[in-house]
XYZ file of C-alpha atoms in Angstrom:
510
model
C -54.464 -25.124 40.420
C -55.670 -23.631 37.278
C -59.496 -23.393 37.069
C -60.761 -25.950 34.409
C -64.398 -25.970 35.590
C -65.905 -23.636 32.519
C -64.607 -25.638 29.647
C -66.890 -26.734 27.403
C -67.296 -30.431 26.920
C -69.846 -32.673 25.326
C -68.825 -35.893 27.282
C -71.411 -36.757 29.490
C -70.641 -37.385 33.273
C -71.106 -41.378 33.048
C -68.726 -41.375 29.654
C -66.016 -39.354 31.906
C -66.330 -41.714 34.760
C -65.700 -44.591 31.983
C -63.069 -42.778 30.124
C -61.523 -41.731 32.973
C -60.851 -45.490 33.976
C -59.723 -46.610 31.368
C -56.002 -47.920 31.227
C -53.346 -46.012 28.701
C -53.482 -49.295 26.247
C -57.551 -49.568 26.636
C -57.587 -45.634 25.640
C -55.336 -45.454 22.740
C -56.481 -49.016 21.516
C -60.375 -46.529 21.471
C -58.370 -43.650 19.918
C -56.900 -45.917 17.246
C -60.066 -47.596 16.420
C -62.558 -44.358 16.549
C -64.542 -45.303 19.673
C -63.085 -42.314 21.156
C -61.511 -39.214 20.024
C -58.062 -37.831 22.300
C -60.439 -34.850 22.764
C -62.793 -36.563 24.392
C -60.394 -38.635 26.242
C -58.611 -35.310 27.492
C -61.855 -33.360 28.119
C -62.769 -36.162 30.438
C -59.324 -35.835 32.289
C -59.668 -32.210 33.014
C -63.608 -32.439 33.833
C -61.982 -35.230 36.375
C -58.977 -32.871 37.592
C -61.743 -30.310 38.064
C -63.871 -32.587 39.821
C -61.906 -34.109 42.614
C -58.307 -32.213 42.070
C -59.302 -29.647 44.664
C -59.468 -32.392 47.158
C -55.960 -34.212 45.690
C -54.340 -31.366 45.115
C -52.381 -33.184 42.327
C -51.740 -30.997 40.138
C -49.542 -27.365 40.321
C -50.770 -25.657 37.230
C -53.340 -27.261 34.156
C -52.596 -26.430 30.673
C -56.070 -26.787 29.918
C -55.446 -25.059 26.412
C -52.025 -26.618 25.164
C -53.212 -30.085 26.006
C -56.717 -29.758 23.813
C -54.647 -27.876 21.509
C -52.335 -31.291 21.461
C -55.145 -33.637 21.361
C -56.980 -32.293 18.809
C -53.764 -32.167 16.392
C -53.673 -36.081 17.249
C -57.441 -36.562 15.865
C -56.646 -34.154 13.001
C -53.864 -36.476 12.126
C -55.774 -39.693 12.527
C -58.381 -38.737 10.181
C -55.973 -37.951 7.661
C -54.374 -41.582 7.878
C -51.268 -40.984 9.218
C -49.651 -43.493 11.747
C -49.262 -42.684 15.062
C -47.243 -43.978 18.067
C -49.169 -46.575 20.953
C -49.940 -43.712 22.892
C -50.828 -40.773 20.760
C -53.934 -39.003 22.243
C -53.266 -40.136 25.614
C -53.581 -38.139 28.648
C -50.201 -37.343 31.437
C -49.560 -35.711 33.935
C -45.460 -34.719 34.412
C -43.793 -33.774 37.358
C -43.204 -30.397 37.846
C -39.308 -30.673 37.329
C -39.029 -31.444 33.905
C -39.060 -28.222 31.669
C -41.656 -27.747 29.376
C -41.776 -24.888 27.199
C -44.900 -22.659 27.888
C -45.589 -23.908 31.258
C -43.879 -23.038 34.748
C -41.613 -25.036 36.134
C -41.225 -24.826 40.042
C -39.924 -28.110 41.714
C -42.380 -27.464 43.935
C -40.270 -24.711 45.278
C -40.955 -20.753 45.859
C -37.518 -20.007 44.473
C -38.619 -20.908 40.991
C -41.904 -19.645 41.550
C -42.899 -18.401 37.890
C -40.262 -19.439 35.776
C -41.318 -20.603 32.516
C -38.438 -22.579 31.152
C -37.371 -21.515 26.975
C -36.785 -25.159 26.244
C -38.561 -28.517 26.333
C -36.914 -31.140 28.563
C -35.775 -34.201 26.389
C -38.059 -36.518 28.309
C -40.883 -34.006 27.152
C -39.770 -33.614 23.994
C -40.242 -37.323 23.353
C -43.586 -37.656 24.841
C -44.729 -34.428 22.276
C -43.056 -36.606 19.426
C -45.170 -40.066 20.760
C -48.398 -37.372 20.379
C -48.949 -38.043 24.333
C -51.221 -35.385 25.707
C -49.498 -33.514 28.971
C -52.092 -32.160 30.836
C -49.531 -30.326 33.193
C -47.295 -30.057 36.073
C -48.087 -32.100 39.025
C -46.915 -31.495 42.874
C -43.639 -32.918 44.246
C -41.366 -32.641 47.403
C -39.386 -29.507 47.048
C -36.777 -30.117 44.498
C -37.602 -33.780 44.726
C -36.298 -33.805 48.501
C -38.892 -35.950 50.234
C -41.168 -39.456 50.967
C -44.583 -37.634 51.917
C -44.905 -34.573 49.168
C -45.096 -32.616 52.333
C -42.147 -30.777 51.259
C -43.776 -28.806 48.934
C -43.896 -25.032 48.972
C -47.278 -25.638 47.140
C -49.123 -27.585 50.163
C -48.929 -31.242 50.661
C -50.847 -33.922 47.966
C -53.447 -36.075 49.380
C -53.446 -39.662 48.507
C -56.752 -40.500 47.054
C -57.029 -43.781 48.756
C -57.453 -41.916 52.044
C -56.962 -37.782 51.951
C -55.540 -37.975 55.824
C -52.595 -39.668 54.452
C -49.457 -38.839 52.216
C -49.292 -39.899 48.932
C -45.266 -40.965 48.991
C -42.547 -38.522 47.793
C -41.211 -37.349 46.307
C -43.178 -38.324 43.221
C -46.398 -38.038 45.290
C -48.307 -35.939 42.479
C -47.424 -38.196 39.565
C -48.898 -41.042 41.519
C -52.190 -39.078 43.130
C -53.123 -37.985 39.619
C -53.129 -41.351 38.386
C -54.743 -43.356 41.437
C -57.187 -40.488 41.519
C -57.713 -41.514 37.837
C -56.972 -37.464 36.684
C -54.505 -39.457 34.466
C -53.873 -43.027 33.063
C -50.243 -41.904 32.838
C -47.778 -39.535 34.555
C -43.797 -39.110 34.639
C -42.027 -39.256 37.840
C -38.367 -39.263 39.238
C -36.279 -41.518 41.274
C -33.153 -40.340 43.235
C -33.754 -43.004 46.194
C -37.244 -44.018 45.486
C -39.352 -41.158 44.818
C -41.207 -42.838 41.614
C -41.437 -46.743 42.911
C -42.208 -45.674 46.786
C -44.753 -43.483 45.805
C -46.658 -45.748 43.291
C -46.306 -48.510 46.227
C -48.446 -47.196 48.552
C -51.003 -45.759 46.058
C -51.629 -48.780 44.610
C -49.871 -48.382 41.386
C -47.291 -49.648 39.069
C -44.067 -47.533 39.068
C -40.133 -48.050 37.507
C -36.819 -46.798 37.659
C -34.780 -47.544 34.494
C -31.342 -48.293 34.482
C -29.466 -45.166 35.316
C -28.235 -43.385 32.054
C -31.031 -45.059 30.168
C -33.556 -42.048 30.265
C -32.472 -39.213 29.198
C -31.693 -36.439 32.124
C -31.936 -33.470 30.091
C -34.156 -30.889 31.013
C -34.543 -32.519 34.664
C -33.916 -30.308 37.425
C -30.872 -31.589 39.131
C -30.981 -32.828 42.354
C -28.429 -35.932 42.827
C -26.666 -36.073 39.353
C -25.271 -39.831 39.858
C -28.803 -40.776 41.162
C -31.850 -39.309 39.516
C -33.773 -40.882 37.070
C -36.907 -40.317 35.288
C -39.676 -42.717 34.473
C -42.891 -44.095 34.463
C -45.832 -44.167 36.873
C -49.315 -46.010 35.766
C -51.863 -48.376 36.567
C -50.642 -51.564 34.642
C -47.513 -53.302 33.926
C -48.360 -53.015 29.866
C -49.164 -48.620 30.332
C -45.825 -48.841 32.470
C -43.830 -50.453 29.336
C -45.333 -48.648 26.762
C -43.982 -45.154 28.333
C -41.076 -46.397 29.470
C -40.188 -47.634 25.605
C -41.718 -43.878 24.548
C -38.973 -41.621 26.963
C -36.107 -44.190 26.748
C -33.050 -44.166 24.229
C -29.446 -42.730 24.066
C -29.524 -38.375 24.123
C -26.152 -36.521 22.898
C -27.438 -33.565 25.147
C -27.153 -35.812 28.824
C -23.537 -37.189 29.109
C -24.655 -39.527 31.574
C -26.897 -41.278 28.624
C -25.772 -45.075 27.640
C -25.859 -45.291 24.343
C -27.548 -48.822 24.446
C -30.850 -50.328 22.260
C -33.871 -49.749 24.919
C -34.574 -52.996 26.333
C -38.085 -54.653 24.856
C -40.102 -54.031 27.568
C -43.215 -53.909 25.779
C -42.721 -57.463 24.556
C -41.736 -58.645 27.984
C -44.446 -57.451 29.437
C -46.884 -59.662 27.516
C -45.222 -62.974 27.470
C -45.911 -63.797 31.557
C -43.927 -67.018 30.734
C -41.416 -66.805 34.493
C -41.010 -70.870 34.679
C -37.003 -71.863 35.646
C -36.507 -67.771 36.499
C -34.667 -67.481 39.750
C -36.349 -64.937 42.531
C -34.203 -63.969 44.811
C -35.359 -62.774 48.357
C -33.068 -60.122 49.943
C -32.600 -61.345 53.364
C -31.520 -57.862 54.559
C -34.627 -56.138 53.478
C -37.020 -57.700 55.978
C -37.861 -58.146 59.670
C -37.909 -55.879 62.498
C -39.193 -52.379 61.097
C -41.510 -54.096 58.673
C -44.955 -54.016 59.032
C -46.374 -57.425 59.490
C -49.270 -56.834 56.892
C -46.398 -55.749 54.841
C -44.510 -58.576 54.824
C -47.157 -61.160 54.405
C -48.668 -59.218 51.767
C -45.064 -59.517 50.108
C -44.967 -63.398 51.158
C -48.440 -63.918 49.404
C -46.767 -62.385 46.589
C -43.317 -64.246 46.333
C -45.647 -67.425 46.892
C -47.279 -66.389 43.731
C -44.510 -66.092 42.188
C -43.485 -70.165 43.023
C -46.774 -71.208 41.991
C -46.140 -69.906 38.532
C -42.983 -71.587 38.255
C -40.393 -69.393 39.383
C -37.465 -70.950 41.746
C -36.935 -68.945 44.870
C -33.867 -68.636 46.438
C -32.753 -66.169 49.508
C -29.775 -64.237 48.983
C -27.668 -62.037 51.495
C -26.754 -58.101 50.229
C -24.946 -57.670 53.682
C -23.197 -53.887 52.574
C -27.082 -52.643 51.975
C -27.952 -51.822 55.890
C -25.502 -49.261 55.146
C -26.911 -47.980 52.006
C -29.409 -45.690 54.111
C -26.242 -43.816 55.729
C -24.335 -43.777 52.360
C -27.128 -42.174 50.608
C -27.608 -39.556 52.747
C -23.767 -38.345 52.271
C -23.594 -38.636 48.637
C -27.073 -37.360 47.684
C -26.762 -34.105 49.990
C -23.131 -33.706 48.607
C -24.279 -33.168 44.912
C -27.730 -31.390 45.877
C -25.331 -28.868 47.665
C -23.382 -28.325 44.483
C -26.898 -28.383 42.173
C -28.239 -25.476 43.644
C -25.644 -23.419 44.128
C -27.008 -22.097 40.490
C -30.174 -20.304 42.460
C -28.300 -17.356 43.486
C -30.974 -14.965 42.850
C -29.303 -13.785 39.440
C -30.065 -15.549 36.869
C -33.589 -16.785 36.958
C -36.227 -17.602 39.654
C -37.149 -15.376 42.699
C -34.890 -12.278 43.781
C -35.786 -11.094 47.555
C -34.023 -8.403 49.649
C -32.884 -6.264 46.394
C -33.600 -2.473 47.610
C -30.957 -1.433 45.470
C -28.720 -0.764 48.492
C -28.030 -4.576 48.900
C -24.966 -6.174 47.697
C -24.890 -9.288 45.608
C -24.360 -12.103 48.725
C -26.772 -10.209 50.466
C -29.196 -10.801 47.982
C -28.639 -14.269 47.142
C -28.675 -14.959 51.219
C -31.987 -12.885 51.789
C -33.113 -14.945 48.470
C -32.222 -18.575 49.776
C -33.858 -17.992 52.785
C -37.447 -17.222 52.136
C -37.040 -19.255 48.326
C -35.831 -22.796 50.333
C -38.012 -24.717 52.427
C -36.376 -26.190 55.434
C -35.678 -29.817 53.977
C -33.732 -28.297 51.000
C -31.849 -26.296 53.596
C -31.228 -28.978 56.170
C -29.346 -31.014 52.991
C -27.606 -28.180 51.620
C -25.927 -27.629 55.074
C -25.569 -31.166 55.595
C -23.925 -31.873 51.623
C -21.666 -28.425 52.383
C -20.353 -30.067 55.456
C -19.637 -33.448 54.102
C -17.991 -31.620 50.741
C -15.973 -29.450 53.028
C -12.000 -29.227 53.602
C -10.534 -31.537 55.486
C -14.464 -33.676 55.888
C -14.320 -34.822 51.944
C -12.531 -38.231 52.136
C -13.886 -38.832 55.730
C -17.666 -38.573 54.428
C -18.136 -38.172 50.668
C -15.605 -40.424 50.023
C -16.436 -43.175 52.463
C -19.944 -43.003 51.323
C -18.521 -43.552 47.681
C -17.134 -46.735 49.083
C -20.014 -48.045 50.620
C -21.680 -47.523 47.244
C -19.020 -49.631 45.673
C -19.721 -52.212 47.937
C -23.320 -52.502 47.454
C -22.748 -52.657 43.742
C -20.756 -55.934 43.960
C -23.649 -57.163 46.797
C -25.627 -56.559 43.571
C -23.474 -58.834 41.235
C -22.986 -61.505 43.838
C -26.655 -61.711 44.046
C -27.430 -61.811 40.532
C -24.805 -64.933 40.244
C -27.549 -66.872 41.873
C -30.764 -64.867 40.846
C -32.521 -63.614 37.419
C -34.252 -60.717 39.760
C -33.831 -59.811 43.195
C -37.304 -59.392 45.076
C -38.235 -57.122 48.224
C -41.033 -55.406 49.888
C -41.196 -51.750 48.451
C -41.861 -50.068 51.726
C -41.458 -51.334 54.917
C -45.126 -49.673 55.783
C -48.255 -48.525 54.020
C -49.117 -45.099 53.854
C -48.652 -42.598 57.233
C -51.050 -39.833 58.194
C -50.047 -36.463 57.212
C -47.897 -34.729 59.546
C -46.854 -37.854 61.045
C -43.510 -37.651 60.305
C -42.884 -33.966 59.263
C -40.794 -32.997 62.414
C -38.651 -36.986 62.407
C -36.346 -36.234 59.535
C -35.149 -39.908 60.136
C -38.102 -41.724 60.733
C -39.386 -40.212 57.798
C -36.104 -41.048 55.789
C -36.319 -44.566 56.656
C -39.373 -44.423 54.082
C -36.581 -45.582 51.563
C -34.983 -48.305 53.177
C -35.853 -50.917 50.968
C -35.673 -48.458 47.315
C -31.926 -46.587 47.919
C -29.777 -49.699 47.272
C -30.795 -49.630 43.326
C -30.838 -46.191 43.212
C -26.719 -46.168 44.652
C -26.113 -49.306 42.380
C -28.149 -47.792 39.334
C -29.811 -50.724 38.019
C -33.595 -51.177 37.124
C -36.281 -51.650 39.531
C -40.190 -51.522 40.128
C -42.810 -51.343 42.469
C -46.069 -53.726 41.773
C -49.347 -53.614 44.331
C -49.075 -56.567 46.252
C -52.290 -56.296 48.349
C -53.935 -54.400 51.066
C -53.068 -53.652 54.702
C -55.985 -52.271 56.513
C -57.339 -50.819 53.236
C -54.089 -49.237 52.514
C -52.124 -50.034 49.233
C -48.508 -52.099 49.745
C -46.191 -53.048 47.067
C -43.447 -55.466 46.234
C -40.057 -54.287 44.655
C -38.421 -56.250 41.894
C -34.865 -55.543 40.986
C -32.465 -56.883 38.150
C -29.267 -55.571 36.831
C -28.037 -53.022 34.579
C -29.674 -52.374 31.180
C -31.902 -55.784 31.856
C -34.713 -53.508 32.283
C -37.113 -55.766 30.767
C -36.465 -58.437 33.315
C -38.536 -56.611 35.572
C -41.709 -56.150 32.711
C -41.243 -60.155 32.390
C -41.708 -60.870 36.110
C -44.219 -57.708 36.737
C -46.102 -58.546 34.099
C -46.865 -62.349 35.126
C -47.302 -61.797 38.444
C -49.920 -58.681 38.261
C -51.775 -61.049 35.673
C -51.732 -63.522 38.719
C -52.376 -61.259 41.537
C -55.006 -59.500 39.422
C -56.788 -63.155 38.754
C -56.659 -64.124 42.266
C -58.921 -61.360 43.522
C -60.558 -60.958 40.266
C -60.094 -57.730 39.454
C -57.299 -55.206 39.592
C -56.487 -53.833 43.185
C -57.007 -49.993 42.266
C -60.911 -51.464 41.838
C -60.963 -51.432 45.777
C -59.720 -47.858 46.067
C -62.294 -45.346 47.624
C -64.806 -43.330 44.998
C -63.917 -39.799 45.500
């Protein structure tokens, strides 16, 4: 982690502590009205990185420099008159595989140790244009392969709510920064849950958009027809606000719809569910679930009733095989994605004594650059792509995938939003699950059906299980991404007045 500790800052420690807390809406609302400058609110985000971040292991490199640089532009700006976006000044912290010009770009891998990318991803390039301040690149599962962070060539993240145990994956340092409050904001990716399981069991609010609705430019490829990019945060209203900033149509990702973004902000502050129908996925619950799990998540869908909601159970019967259909297709394109680290073109080059031929060099290179998870799905995606294995595997899997996406459009014949626990446990110790590829797989169980179907979802704290965050996953279809700010938005106001305050409150003081 880049040192931060000798900046200069005249925000006192109890200001940073109350900065620091603040929500993305509470801090720009300060910004906008001069009770805060985005200097001060970014000096107390790096005093806070420096402070605990040692402990978190968050973040992967600071760019202690670029983001005052960024944040002082914004107050230069605001003085003059000019008017800037709902976020400008605010702090983030991006997952380290989006490119950002002037800072390295890794996926938490040693193959791309030091590359620094010539180009801005699009996602980035729209947070510089909404004046968001990045504060840098946080940790991640190598090449977002993962459900623990553990993955990481980088060491594993800790999740602030107890340091023995994993902060989720592969998004796990996009959602440590913000539940260690290092951030009010950060930018994760979802390929089978990697934004929504993470947030779940760190107590925080996270969404994957409808496939094709965030741009994928500049986003290190792992599953093409899976990953997506969006947001992670403490509130429903911070998750809507950057969800509205990255989203639109992009020329430069062919996978981009060319659809109006959803209004999420707006549906995120009307709360109004009565007559909505909440469906309840019968196949995502019972044995394998924790119980504190699922009660937390019937506490919640009973919440959900009282406000007015009707709740209905429906039956996805083609998503127990979504698990085994995932882990065919998403292997099968990571196989082909990073074929392009071949030792030649960018990234680490091991084994070249000038002697060495070319497939030498790239096999020396692949060997000591990929960790063993990357490996283990790169063998496992060759073998499924291979001759004669294509339409047995791949292709089946394909089907499967099919199949879930009509289980998807039955469902939402008799439901507005489909409703599930996020997880089907809190958080595990670290190390618990390194040497179980499956057990640690099954992290997903509940998250992979949206990602194979690629419509909308998000993970929402439901409550506690022995002190340990839990959430609850709410789905709807394609492009109807503002379904889910609608229902997330009236039930956190709920949940939140219920135990009278908001459940990051109860987290640990690190």
């Amino acid at each position: 982690m880049t040192d931060v500790s000798g900046i200069s800052t005249p925000v006192e420690s109890a200001r940073t502590d109350d900065v620091v807390r603040l929500t993305a809406a509470a801090t720009a609302a300060a910004i906008a009205a001069g009770e805060l400058s985005a200097e001060e609110a970014t000096l107390a985000a790096l005093d806070r990185i420096a402070k605990v971040d040692d402990a978190v292991h968050a973040f992967l490199h600071v760019d202690a420099e670029g983001a005052l640089a960024a944040a002082r532009a914004v107050d230069v700006r605001r003085a003059a008159g000019e008017r800037l976006g709902p976020l400008a000044g605010v702090p983030l912290a991006l997952k380290d595989v989006f490119t950002a010009r002037g800072m390295p770009t890794t996926c938490g891998s040693r193959i791309l140790e030091g590359w620094r990318p010539p180009y801005d991803a699009t996602v980035v390039s729209r947070l510089r244009a909404a004046d968001v301040v990045i504060l840098g690149k946080v940790n991640m599962d190598e090449f977002a392969m993962g459900s623990s962070t553990e993955n990481s060539a980088y060491g594993p993240t800790r999740n602030p709510w107890d340091l023995t145990r994993i902060p989720g994956g592969s998004s796990g340092g996009s959602a440590a920064a913000v539940a260690a409050f290092e951030a009010p904001l950060s930018i994760g990716t979802d390929t089978g849950g990697s934004i929504r399981q993470p947030a779940a069991v760190c107590g925080l609010v996270g969404v994957k958009p409808t496939y094709g609705g965030v741009s994928r430019y500049g986003l290190v490829a792992f599953s093409s027809s899976l990953d997506q990019a969006g947001p992670i945060t403490r509130t429903v209203a911070d998750a809507a606000l950057l969800h509205a900033a990255i989203a639109g149509h992009d020329p430069m990702d062919s996978t981009s719809v060319e659809l109006p973004v959803p209004p999420v902000v707006e549906a995120a502050g009307r709360r109004d569910i009565r007559g909505m129908r909440v469906g309840v996925v019968r196949e995502l619950a019972g044995e394998g679930y924790d119980p504190g799990v699922q009660a937390a998540f019937d506490a919640a869908v009973a919440e959900l009733a009282g406000l007015g909601a009707e709740v209905v159970e429906v039956s996805c019967p083609h998503f127990t095989y979504a698990m085994a259909a995932y882990y065919l297709i998403a292997p099968s394109e990571c196989s082909s994605n990073l074929a392009r680290f071949d030792a030649m073109r960018f990234g680490l080059r091991a084994g070249d004594d000038g002697r060495a031929g070319a497939e030498e060099v790239m096999s020396r290179t692949r060997d000591v650059g990929f960790g063993a998870e990357v490996k283990r799905r790169v063998m496992l995606g060759t073998y499924a792509l291979s001759s004669g294995y294509y339409d047995a595997y791949y292709g089946q899997a394909q089907k499967v995938r099919t199949l879930i996406s009509r289980d998807f459009a039955a469902a939402y014949e008799q439901a507005d939003v489909l409703v599930s626990p996020t997880t089907p446990t809190p958080a595990f110790p670290i190390g618990d699950k390194v040497d179980d590829p499956v057990a640690m797989y099954l992290s997903d169980l509940c998250t992979i059906p949206s990602n194979l179907a690629g419509g909308p979802a998000m993970s929402l704290p439901s409550g506690l299980v022995d002190g340990l965050p839990v959430g609850i996953q709410i789905m709807a279809p394609a492009f109807a991404d503002d379904r889910l700010y609608l229902v997330g938005g009236a039930l956190e106001a709920a949940l939140d007045a219920r135990r009278g305050h908001a459940l990051l409150d109860e987290a640990p003081t690190l």
